[in-house]
PDB file of C-alpha atoms and ligand atoms in Angstrom:
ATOM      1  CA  UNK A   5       3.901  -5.984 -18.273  1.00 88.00           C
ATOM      2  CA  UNK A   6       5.079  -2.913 -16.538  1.00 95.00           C
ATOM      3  CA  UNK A   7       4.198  -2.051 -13.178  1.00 98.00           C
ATOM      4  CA  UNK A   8       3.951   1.615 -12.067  1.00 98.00           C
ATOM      5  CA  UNK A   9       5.780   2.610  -8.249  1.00 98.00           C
ATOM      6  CA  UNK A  10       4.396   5.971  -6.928  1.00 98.00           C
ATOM      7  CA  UNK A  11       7.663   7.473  -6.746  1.00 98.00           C
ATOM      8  CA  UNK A  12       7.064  11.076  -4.427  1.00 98.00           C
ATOM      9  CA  UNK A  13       8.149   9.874  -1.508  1.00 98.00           C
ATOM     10  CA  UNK A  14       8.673   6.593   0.657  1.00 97.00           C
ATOM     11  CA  UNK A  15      10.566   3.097  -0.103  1.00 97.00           C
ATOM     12  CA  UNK A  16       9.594   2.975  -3.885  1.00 98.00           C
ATOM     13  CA  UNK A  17      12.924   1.536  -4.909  1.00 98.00           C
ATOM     14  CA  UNK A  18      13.015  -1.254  -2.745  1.00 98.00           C
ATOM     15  CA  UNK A  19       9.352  -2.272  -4.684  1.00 98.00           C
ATOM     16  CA  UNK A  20      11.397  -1.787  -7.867  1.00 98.00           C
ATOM     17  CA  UNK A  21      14.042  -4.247  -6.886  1.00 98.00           C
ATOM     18  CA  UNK A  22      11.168  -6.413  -5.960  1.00 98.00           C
ATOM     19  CA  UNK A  23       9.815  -7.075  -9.233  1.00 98.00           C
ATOM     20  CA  UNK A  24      13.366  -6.303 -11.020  1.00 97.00           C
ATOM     21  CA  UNK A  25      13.509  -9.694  -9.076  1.00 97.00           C
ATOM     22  CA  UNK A  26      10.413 -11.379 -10.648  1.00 97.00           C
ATOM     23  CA  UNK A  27      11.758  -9.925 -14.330  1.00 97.00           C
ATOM     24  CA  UNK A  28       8.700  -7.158 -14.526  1.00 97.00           C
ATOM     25  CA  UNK A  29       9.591  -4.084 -15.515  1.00 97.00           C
ATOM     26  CA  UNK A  30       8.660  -1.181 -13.590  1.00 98.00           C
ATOM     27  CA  UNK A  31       7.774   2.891 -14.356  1.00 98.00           C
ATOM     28  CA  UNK A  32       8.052   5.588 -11.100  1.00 98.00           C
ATOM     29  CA  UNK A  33       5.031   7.658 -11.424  1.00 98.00           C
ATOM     30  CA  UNK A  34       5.515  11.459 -10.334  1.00 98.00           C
ATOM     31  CA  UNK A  35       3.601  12.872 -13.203  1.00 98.00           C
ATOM     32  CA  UNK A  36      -0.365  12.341 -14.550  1.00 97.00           C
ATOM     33  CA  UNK A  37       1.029  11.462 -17.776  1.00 97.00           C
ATOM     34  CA  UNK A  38       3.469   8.403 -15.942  1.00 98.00           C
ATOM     35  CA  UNK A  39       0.182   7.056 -15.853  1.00 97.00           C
ATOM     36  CA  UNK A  40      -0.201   6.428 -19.408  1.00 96.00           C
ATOM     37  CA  UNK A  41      -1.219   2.679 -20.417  1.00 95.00           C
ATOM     38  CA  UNK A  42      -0.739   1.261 -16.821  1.00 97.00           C
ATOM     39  CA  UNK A  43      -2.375  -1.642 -15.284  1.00 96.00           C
ATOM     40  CA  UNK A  44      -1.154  -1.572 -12.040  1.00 98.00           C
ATOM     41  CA  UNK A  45       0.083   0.595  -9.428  1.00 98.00           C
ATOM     42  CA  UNK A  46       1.898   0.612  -5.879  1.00 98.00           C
ATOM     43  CA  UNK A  47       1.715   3.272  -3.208  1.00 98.00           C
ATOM     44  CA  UNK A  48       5.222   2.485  -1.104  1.00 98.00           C
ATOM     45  CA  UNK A  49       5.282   3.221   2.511  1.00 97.00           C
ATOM     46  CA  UNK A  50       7.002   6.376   4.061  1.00 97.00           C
ATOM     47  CA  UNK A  51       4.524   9.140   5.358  1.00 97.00           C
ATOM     48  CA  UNK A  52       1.297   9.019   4.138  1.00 98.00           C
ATOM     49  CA  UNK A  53       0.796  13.050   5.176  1.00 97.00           C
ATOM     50  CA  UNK A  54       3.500  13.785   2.611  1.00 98.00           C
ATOM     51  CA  UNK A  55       2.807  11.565   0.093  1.00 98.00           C
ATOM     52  CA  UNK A  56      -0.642  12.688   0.235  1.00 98.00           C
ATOM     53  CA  UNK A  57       0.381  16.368  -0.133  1.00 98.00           C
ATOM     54  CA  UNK A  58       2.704  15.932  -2.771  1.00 98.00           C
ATOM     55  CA  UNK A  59      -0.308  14.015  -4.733  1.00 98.00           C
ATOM     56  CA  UNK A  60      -2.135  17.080  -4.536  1.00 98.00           C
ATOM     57  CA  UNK A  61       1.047  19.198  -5.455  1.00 98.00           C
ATOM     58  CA  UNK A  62       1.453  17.191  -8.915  1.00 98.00           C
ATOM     59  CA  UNK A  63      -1.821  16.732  -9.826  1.00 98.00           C
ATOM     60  CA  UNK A  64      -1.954  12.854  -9.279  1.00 98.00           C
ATOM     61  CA  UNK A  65      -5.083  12.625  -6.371  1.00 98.00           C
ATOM     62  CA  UNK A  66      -7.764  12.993  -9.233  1.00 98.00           C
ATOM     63  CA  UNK A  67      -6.450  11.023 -11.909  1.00 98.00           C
ATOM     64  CA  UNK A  68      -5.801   8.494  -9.503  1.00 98.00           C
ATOM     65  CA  UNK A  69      -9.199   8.051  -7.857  1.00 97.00           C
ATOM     66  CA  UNK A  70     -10.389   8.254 -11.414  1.00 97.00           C
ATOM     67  CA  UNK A  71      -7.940   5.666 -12.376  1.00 97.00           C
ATOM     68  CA  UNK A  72      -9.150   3.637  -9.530  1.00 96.00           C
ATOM     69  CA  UNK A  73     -12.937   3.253 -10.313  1.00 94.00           C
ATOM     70  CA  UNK A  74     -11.897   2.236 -14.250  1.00 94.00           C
ATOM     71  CA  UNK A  75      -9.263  -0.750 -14.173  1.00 89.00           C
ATOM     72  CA  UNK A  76      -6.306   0.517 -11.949  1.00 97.00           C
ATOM     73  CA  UNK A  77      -5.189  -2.178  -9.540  1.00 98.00           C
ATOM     74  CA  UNK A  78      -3.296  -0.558  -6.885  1.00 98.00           C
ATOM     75  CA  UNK A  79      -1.516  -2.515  -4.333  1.00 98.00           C
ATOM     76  CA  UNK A  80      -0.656   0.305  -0.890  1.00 98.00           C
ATOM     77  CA  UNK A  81       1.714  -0.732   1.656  1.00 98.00           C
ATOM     78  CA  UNK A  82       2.081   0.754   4.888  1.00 97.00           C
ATOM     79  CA  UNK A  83       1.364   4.695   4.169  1.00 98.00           C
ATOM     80  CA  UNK A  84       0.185   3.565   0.692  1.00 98.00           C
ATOM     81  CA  UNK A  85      -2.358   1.106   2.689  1.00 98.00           C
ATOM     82  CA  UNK A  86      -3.829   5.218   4.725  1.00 98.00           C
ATOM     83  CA  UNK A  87      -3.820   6.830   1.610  1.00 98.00           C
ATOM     84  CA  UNK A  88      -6.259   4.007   0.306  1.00 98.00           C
ATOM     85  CA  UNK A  89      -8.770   3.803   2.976  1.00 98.00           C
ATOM     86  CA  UNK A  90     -11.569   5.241   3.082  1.00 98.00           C
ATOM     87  CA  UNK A  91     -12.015   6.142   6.602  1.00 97.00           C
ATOM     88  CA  UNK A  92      -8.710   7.475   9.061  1.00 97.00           C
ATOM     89  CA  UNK A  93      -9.413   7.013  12.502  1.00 96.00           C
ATOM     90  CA  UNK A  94      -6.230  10.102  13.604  1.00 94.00           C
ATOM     91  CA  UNK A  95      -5.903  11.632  10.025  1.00 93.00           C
ATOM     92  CA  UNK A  96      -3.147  14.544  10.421  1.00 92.00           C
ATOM     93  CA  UNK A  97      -6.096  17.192   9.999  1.00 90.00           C
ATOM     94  CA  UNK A  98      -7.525  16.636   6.734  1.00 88.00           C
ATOM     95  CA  UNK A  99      -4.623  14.694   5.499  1.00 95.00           C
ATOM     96  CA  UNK A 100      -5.364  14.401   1.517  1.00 97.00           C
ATOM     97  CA  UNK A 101      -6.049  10.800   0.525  1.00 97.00           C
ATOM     98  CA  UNK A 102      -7.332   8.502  -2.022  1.00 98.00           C
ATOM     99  CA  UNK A 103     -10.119   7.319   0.185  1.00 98.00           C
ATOM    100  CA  UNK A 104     -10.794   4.233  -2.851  1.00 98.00           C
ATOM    101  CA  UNK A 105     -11.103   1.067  -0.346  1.00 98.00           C
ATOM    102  CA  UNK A 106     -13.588   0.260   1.992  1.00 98.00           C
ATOM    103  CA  UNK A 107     -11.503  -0.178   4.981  1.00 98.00           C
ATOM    104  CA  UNK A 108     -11.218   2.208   8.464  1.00 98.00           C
ATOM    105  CA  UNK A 109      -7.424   2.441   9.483  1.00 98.00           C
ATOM    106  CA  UNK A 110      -5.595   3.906  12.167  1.00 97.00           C
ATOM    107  CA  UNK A 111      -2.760   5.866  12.152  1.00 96.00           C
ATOM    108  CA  UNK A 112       0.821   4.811  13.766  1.00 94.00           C
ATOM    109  CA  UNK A 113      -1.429   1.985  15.817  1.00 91.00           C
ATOM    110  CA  UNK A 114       1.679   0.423  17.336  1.00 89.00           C
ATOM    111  CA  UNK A 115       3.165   3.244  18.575  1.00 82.00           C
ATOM    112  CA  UNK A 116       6.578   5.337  17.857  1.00 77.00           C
ATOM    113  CA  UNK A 117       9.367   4.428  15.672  1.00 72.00           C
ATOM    114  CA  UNK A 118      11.061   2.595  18.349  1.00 72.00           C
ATOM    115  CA  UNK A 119       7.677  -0.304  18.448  1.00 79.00           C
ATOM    116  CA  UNK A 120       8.711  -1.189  14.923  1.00 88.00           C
ATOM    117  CA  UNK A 121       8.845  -5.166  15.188  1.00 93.00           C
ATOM    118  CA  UNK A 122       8.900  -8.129  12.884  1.00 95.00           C
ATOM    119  CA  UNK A 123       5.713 -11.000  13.010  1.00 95.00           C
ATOM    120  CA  UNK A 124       5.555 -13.893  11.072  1.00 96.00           C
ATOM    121  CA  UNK A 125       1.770 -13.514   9.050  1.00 96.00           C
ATOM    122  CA  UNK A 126      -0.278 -16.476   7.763  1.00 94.00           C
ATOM    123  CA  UNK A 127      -1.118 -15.869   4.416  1.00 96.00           C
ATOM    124  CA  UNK A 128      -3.004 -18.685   3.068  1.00 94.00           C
ATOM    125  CA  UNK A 129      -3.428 -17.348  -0.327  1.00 93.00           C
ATOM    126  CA  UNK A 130       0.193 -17.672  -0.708  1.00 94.00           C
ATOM    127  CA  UNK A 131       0.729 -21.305   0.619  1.00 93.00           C
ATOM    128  CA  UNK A 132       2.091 -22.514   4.414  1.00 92.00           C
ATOM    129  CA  UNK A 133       5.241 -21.071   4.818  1.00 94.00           C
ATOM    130  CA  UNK A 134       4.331 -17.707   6.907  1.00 95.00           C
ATOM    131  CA  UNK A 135       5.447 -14.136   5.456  1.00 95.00           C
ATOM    132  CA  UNK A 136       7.969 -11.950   7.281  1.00 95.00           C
ATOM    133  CA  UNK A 137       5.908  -8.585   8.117  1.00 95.00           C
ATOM    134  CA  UNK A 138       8.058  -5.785   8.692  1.00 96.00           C
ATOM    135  CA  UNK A 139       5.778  -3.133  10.542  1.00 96.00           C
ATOM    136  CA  UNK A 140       7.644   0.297  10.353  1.00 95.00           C
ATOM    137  CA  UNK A 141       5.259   2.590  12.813  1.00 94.00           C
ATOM    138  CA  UNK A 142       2.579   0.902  10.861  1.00 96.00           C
ATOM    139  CA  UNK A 143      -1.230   1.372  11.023  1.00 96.00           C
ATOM    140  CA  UNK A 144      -3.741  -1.223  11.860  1.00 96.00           C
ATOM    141  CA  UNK A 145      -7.310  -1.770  10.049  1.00 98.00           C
ATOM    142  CA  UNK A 146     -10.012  -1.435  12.680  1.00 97.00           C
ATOM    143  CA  UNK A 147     -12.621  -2.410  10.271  1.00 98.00           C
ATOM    144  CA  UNK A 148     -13.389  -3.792   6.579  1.00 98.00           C
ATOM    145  CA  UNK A 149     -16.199  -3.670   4.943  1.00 98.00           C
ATOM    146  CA  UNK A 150     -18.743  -6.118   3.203  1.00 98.00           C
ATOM    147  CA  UNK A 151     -16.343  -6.241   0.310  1.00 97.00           C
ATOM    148  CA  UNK A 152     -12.989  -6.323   1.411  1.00 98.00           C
ATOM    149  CA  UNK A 153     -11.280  -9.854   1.830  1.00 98.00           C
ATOM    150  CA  UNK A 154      -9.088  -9.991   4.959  1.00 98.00           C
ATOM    151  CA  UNK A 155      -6.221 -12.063   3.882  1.00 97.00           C
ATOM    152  CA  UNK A 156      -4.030 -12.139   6.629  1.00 97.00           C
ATOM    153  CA  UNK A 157      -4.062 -11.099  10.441  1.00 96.00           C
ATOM    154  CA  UNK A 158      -1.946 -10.879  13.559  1.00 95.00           C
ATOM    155  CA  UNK A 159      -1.435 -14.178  15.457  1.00 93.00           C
ATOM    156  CA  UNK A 160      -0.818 -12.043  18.624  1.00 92.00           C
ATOM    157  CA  UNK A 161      -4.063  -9.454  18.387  1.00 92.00           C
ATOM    158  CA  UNK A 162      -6.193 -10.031  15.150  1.00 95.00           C
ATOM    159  CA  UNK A 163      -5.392  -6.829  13.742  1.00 95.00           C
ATOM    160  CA  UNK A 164      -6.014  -6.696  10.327  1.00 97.00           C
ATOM    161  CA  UNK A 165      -2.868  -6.700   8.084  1.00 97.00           C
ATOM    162  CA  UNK A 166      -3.496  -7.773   4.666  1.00 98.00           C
ATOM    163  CA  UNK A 167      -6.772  -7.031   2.950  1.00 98.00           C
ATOM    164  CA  UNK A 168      -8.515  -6.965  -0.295  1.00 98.00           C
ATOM    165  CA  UNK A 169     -10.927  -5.616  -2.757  1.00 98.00           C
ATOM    166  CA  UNK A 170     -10.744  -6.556  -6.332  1.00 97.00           C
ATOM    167  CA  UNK A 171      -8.424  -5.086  -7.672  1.00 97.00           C
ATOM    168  CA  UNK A 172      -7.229  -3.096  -4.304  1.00 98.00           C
ATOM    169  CA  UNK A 173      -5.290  -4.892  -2.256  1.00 98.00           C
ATOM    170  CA  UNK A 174      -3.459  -3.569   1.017  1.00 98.00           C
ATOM    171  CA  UNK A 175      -0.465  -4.200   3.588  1.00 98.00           C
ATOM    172  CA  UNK A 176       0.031  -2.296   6.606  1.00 98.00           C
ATOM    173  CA  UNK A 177       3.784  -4.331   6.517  1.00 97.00           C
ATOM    174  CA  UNK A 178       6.685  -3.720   4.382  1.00 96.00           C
ATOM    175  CA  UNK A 179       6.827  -6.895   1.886  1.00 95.00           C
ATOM    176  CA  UNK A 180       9.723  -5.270  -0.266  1.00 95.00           C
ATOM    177  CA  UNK A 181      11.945  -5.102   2.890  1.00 95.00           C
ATOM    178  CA  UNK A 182      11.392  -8.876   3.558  1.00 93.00           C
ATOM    179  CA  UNK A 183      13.239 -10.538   0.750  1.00 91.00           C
ATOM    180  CA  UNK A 184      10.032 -12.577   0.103  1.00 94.00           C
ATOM    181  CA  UNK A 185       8.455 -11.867  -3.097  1.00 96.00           C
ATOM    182  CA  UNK A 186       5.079 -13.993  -3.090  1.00 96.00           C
ATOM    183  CA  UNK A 187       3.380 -10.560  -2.482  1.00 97.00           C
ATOM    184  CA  UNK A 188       4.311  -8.915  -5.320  1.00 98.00           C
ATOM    185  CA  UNK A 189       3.868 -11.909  -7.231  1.00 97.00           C
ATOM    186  CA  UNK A 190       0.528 -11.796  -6.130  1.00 97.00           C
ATOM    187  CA  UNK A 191       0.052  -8.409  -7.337  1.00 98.00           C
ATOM    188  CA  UNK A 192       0.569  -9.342 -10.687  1.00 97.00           C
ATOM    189  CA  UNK A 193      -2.283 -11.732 -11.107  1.00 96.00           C
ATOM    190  CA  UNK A 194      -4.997  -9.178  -9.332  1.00 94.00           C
TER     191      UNK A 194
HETATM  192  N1  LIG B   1       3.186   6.079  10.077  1.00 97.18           N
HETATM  193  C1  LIG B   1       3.315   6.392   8.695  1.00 97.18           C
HETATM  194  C2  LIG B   1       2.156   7.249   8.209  1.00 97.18           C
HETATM  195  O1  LIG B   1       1.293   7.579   8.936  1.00 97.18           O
HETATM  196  C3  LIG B   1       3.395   5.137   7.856  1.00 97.18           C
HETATM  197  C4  LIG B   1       4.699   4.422   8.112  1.00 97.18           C
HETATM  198  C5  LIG B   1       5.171   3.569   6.971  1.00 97.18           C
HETATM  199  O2  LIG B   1       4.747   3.706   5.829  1.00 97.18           O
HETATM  200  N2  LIG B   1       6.122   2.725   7.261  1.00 97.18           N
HETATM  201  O3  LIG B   1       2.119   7.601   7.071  1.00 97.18           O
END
């Protein structure tokens, strides 16, 4: 199985270590044609303004969304998780986006770089032992919809962290800076 890692911009080769770790192979996608025979497909965190732009800039928004409604599964985390919702509360202007999940996000809902933080997440799909969620001036879902699966939340707030769709799944946290693999593991099976 190979996995692809949307390689413009962002923490892609921490993800690659990730599943280097679980023996899976993976492919950086920067081109349409990268996207040849995959399955599935993670967005990495980083800024979700330039990732978005430089989706646009090599052709990758379209074949993606197309992608999308056929049999991609695409895991986003963090700015991978914006690009994927459908609905951005504080979009930089009209930000381009994938816009593929039924979910309405905000933008940086934490606050600045400096109100980064760490929270333990239950994640009951994944058994007891709590997650380590790095949030890196992460967003917060306001809202899924009918058929998105919230998987995970913040003890402190409720704010929506983890969520799926069928084959969508996003994290506003950093899994691939945790050390904790069950995530991507999880990936795999979607
Ligand atoms: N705040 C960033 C954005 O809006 C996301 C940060 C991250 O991916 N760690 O794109």
């Amino acid at each position: 199985m190979t996995v692809g890692i949307l390689a413009l911009q962002g923490d892609f080769r921490e993800h690659a270590e990730a599943l280097q770790r679980l023996g899976v192979t993976s492919r950086l996608v920067r081109l349409p044609q990268h996207l040849e025979g995959l399955e599935r497909l993670i967005i990495p965190g980083g800024e979700s303004t330039t990732i978005g732009k430089l989706m646009v800039t090599y052709n990758l928004l379209e074949p993606l969304q197309q992608r999308a409604n056929e049999h991609l599964a695409i895991w986003g985390t963090c700015a991978g998780a914006i690009l994927m919702a459908r609905q951005i509360d504080n979009a930089y202007r009209d930000q381009p986006r994938l816009g593929i999940m039924d979910i309405r996000i905000r933008r940086n809902t934490f606050g600045r770089q400096i109100d980064s933080f760490e929270a333990h997440i239950d994640l009951p799909l994944l058994g007891a032992e709590p997650l380590k969620g790095v949030f890196i001036r992460a967003p917060g879902i306001e809202s899924a919809g009918p058929n998105v699966e919230v998987l995970g939340r913040l003890s402190s707030d409720g704010t929506i962290v983890a969520a799926r769709q069928q084959r969508l799944l996003v994290t506003t946290f950093h899994p691939e800076l945790a050390g904790d693999d069950r995530l991507h593991r999880y990936f795999l099976t979607l």
